[in-house]
Coordinates of C-alpha atoms in Angstrom, one line a residue:
M457 CA -37.1 -18.7 -21.6
M458 CA -36.4 -17.4 -25.1
E459 CA -33.9 -18.3 -27.9
A460 CA -31.3 -15.9 -29.0
W461 CA -29.5 -16.3 -32.4
H462 CA -26.0 -15.0 -33.3
Y463 CA -25.4 -13.4 -36.7
S464 CA -22.9 -11.1 -38.2
G465 CA -22.7 -8.7 -41.1
A466 CA -19.1 -8.2 -42.5
G467 CA -17.8 -9.2 -39.1
N468 CA -20.1 -6.9 -37.2
T469 CA -21.6 -9.2 -34.5
F470 CA -25.2 -9.2 -33.4
V471 CA -27.7 -11.0 -31.1
M472 CA -31.0 -11.7 -32.8
I473 CA -34.3 -12.0 -31.0
D474 CA -37.5 -13.1 -32.7
D475 CA -40.2 -11.1 -30.8
R476 CA -42.9 -11.1 -33.5
L477 CA -45.5 -12.1 -30.8
H478 CA -44.6 -8.8 -29.1
E479 CA -44.1 -10.5 -25.8
F480 CA -41.9 -7.7 -24.4
D481 CA -41.8 -3.9 -24.8
L482 CA -38.8 -1.9 -26.0
D483 CA -37.7 -0.9 -22.4
T484 CA -37.4 -4.6 -21.5
W485 CA -35.0 -5.2 -24.5
M486 CA -33.1 -2.1 -23.7
S487 CA -32.5 -3.3 -20.2
M488 CA -31.5 -6.8 -21.5
A489 CA -29.1 -5.6 -24.2
P490 CA -26.0 -5.5 -22.1
V491 CA -26.7 -9.1 -20.8
L492 CA -27.4 -10.4 -24.3
C493 CA -24.3 -8.9 -25.8
D494 CA -22.0 -10.4 -23.1
R495 CA -21.5 -13.8 -24.6
S496 CA -18.4 -14.8 -22.6
A497 CA -20.2 -17.8 -21.0
L498 CA -20.6 -19.1 -24.5
G499 CA -17.0 -18.7 -25.5
L500 CA -18.1 -16.0 -28.0
P501 CA -16.9 -12.4 -28.4
T502 CA -19.0 -9.7 -27.1
A503 CA -21.8 -8.8 -29.5
E504 CA -21.9 -5.3 -31.0
G505 CA -25.7 -4.9 -30.9
V506 CA -29.1 -6.5 -30.5
L507 CA -31.7 -6.7 -33.2
V508 CA -35.3 -7.4 -32.2
L509 CA -37.5 -8.7 -35.0
R510 CA -40.9 -7.2 -34.6
D511 CA -43.0 -8.1 -37.6
T512 CA -42.7 -9.7 -41.1
G513 CA -44.9 -10.1 -44.2
M514 CA -44.3 -10.7 -47.9
N515 CA -41.0 -8.8 -48.6
R516 CA -41.3 -6.6 -45.5
L517 CA -39.9 -6.7 -42.0
R518 CA -39.7 -4.4 -39.0
A519 CA -37.0 -4.5 -36.3
D520 CA -35.5 -2.4 -33.5
Y521 CA -31.7 -2.0 -33.0
L522 CA -30.1 -1.6 -29.6
N523 CA -26.5 -0.8 -28.7
P524 CA -24.6 -3.0 -26.2
D525 CA -25.0 -0.3 -23.5
G526 CA -28.8 -0.6 -23.8
S527 CA -29.3 2.7 -25.7
Y528 CA -31.7 2.8 -28.7
G529 CA -29.6 2.6 -31.8
A530 CA -29.7 4.7 -34.9
M531 CA -29.3 3.0 -38.3
C532 CA -26.9 0.1 -38.5
G533 CA -26.0 -0.9 -42.0
N534 CA -24.5 -4.3 -41.2
G535 CA -27.3 -4.9 -38.8
A536 CA -29.9 -4.1 -41.5
R537 CA -28.4 -6.9 -43.7
A538 CA -28.1 -9.3 -40.8
V539 CA -31.7 -8.9 -39.6
T540 CA -32.9 -9.3 -43.2
R541 CA -31.0 -12.6 -43.4
F542 CA -32.4 -13.6 -40.0
A543 CA -36.0 -12.9 -41.0
I544 CA -35.5 -15.0 -44.1
D545 CA -34.0 -17.8 -42.1
R546 CA -37.0 -17.5 -39.7
G547 CA -39.5 -18.0 -42.6
M548 CA -40.2 -14.5 -44.0
R549 CA -41.8 -14.9 -47.4
V550 CA -39.7 -13.3 -50.2
D551 CA -40.5 -12.5 -53.9
P552 CA -37.0 -12.5 -55.4
D553 CA -38.0 -10.2 -58.1
A554 CA -39.0 -7.4 -55.7
D555 CA -37.1 -5.3 -53.1
I556 CA -37.6 -6.1 -49.5
L557 CA -38.9 -3.2 -47.4
L558 CA -37.1 -2.9 -44.1
T559 CA -38.2 -0.6 -41.2
L560 CA -35.4 -0.4 -38.8
S561 CA -35.7 1.8 -35.7
G562 CA -38.5 3.6 -37.3
E563 CA -36.8 4.4 -40.7
R564 CA -37.5 2.6 -44.0
Y565 CA -35.0 1.1 -46.4
A566 CA -35.1 -0.9 -49.6
V567 CA -33.1 -4.1 -49.5
R568 CA -32.1 -6.5 -52.3
L569 CA -30.8 -10.0 -52.3
H570 CA -28.0 -11.0 -54.7
E571 CA -27.2 -14.4 -56.2
D572 CA -23.8 -14.5 -54.4
D573 CA -25.7 -14.4 -51.1
T574 CA -24.7 -10.8 -50.4
I575 CA -27.4 -8.3 -49.4
E576 CA -27.6 -4.7 -50.5
V577 CA -29.3 -1.8 -48.6
D578 CA -30.3 1.5 -50.1
F579 CA -29.9 4.7 -48.1
P580 CA -31.2 8.2 -48.8
A581 CA -28.8 11.1 -49.3
P582 CA -27.0 12.1 -46.1
R583 CA -28.9 14.4 -43.8
A584 CA -25.8 16.5 -43.3
E585 CA -22.1 16.9 -44.2
E586 CA -19.5 19.3 -42.9
A587 CA -15.8 19.6 -43.2
F588 CA -13.7 20.7 -40.2
P589 CA -10.1 21.6 -41.1
V590 CA -7.4 21.3 -38.6
G591 CA -7.8 24.0 -35.9
S592 CA -11.6 24.3 -36.2
L593 CA -12.4 21.7 -33.6
E594 CA -10.8 22.4 -30.2
G595 CA -8.3 19.7 -29.2
I596 CA -8.4 17.9 -32.5
D597 CA -5.2 18.0 -34.6
V598 CA -6.4 16.3 -37.8
D599 CA -8.9 17.2 -40.5
V600 CA -12.4 15.9 -39.8
Y601 CA -15.3 15.3 -42.1
Y602 CA -18.7 14.9 -40.5
V603 CA -21.5 12.8 -42.1
D604 CA -25.0 12.1 -40.8
V605 CA -26.4 9.0 -42.5
N606 CA -29.1 8.6 -39.8
S607 CA -26.1 7.8 -37.6
D608 CA -23.4 10.4 -36.8
H609 CA -19.9 9.8 -38.1
A610 CA -16.6 11.6 -38.1
V611 CA -14.0 10.5 -40.7
V612 CA -10.3 11.1 -40.2
D613 CA -7.1 9.9 -41.9
A614 CA -5.4 8.1 -39.0
D615 CA -3.7 4.9 -37.8
P616 CA -6.0 3.3 -35.2
A617 CA -2.9 1.9 -33.5
T618 CA -1.8 5.4 -32.5
F619 CA -4.9 7.7 -32.8
N620 CA -7.0 8.3 -29.7
P621 CA -10.7 8.6 -30.8
A622 CA -12.0 9.5 -27.4
P623 CA -11.7 13.4 -27.7
L624 CA -13.5 13.3 -31.0
R625 CA -16.1 10.7 -30.0
R626 CA -17.5 13.0 -27.3
H627 CA -16.5 16.4 -28.7
A628 CA -18.8 19.3 -27.7
R629 CA -19.4 20.2 -31.3
F630 CA -21.3 16.9 -31.7
P631 CA -23.9 16.8 -28.8
R632 CA -25.2 13.4 -29.8
G633 CA -21.6 12.0 -30.0
V634 CA -20.1 10.5 -33.1
N635 CA -18.7 7.3 -34.4
V636 CA -15.0 7.8 -35.2
N637 CA -13.8 6.3 -38.5
M638 CA -10.0 6.0 -38.8
V639 CA -9.0 5.5 -42.5
Q640 CA -5.8 4.3 -44.0
I641 CA -5.3 3.7 -47.7
I642 CA -2.6 1.1 -48.1
G643 CA -1.6 -0.1 -51.6
G644 CA -4.7 1.4 -53.0
V645 CA -7.0 -0.5 -50.6
V646 CA -9.2 1.4 -48.2
H647 CA -8.9 0.1 -44.6
L648 CA -11.3 1.3 -42.0
A649 CA -11.5 1.0 -38.2
T650 CA -14.6 2.4 -36.6
F651 CA -14.8 3.3 -32.9
E652 CA -18.5 3.0 -32.4
R653 CA -20.8 5.0 -30.1
G654 CA -22.7 2.7 -27.8
V655 CA -20.1 0.0 -28.2
E656 CA -17.2 2.3 -27.1
A657 CA -14.6 0.2 -28.9
I658 CA -13.4 -0.6 -32.4
T659 CA -15.9 -3.1 -34.0
G660 CA -15.3 -5.8 -36.5
A661 CA -17.0 -3.6 -39.1
C662 CA -19.4 -0.7 -39.4
G663 CA -21.8 -0.3 -42.3
T664 CA -22.7 3.3 -41.8
G665 CA -19.1 4.0 -41.1
A666 CA -18.2 2.5 -44.5
L667 CA -20.9 4.7 -46.1
S668 CA -19.5 7.9 -44.5
T669 CA -15.9 7.0 -45.3
A670 CA -16.7 6.2 -49.0
L671 CA -18.6 9.5 -49.3
T672 CA -15.8 11.5 -47.6
L673 CA -13.1 10.0 -50.0
W674 CA -15.4 10.7 -53.0
R675 CA -15.8 14.3 -51.9
Q676 CA -12.1 14.6 -51.6
G677 CA -11.5 13.0 -55.1
R678 CA -9.7 10.0 -53.7
Q679 CA -12.3 7.3 -54.6
G680 CA -14.8 6.9 -57.4
D681 CA -18.6 6.2 -57.3
A682 CA -17.9 2.6 -56.1
A683 CA -15.6 1.9 -53.2
Y684 CA -14.5 -1.3 -51.4
I685 CA -13.9 -0.8 -47.7
V686 CA -12.0 -3.4 -45.7
P687 CA -12.8 -3.4 -42.0
P688 CA -10.8 -5.1 -39.2
S689 CA -12.7 -8.4 -39.9
G690 CA -11.4 -8.5 -43.4
R691 CA -14.9 -9.0 -44.8
A692 CA -15.1 -6.3 -47.4
L693 CA -18.1 -3.9 -47.9
E694 CA -19.0 -2.3 -51.2
V695 CA -20.4 1.2 -51.2
T696 CA -22.0 2.9 -54.2
I697 CA -22.6 6.6 -54.3
H698 CA -25.5 7.7 -56.5
H699 CA -25.3 11.3 -57.5
D700 CA -26.3 14.0 -60.0
G701 CA -23.0 15.9 -60.4
S702 CA -22.0 17.0 -56.9
T703 CA -25.4 16.3 -55.4
V704 CA -25.6 13.0 -53.7
T705 CA -29.0 11.4 -54.3
G706 CA -28.5 8.1 -52.4
L707 CA -26.1 5.5 -51.1
S708 CA -26.0 1.7 -51.3
L709 CA -24.2 -0.8 -49.0
R710 CA -23.5 -4.4 -50.0
G711 CA -21.9 -7.2 -48.1
D712 CA -22.3 -10.5 -46.4
A713 CA -24.7 -11.5 -43.6
L714 CA -24.7 -14.9 -42.0
E715 CA -25.5 -16.9 -38.9
D716 CA -22.2 -17.5 -37.2
A717 CA -23.0 -19.5 -34.0
D718 CA -25.7 -21.8 -32.7
P719 CA -28.7 -20.3 -31.0
T720 CA -28.7 -20.1 -27.2
T721 CA -31.4 -19.8 -24.5
V722 CA -32.1 -16.6 -22.7
D723 CA -33.6 -16.7 -19.2
M724 CA -36.2 -13.9 -19.2

């Protein structure tokens, strides 16, 4: 038997496992992820990922991220903040005057705690960006902007109530598949709905989707260096773009992270 905790970042829901004793290997957690994410017996919505805490020390932690379908996840911005909060709640020692070093799915990120209880994660510059005007992607009738922030994203101006993300989600041009970010700017407010790879549905929020969307709008001259992104949960995310002229040098993602349900027991 093992305990599972339930956290969220900006409305993106996760199951947390404290496996610092390394009782199980990654394959075990990959096989368990679909079961852990199905929380219907608890009266809770399906979780949108599993975060396995592997190790902690003074201002450092290491974790693995799994998608609900059991696949090994790439970077998850909201999950990064949530697992940091979880590690602190589970006794990780923290020097408040120094950054926390997070290793998530093999990549390292600097994390900062703020006095308002929000958590901020720094990202390197995107690995890749590419614009696809209408007509350049077969079967896609909108402009698409592709961003790789250690997670593949396509950003489109579209109403999620009418736009079908499936053809873009699995388009041949993106062999790994993409998360599809559907953006609407209403009354000057950026609203974002992300159809996430591995979840295969629109999630409550998506941190790397917010990064990709803010960067896309910045490239298009529609947002400044700081952008507030409102996901379906209504729990806003703040993205800051660090740059030297047109060259992006890094990105930051800030938002909430909290425990949102009592822990439960997992039968292993």
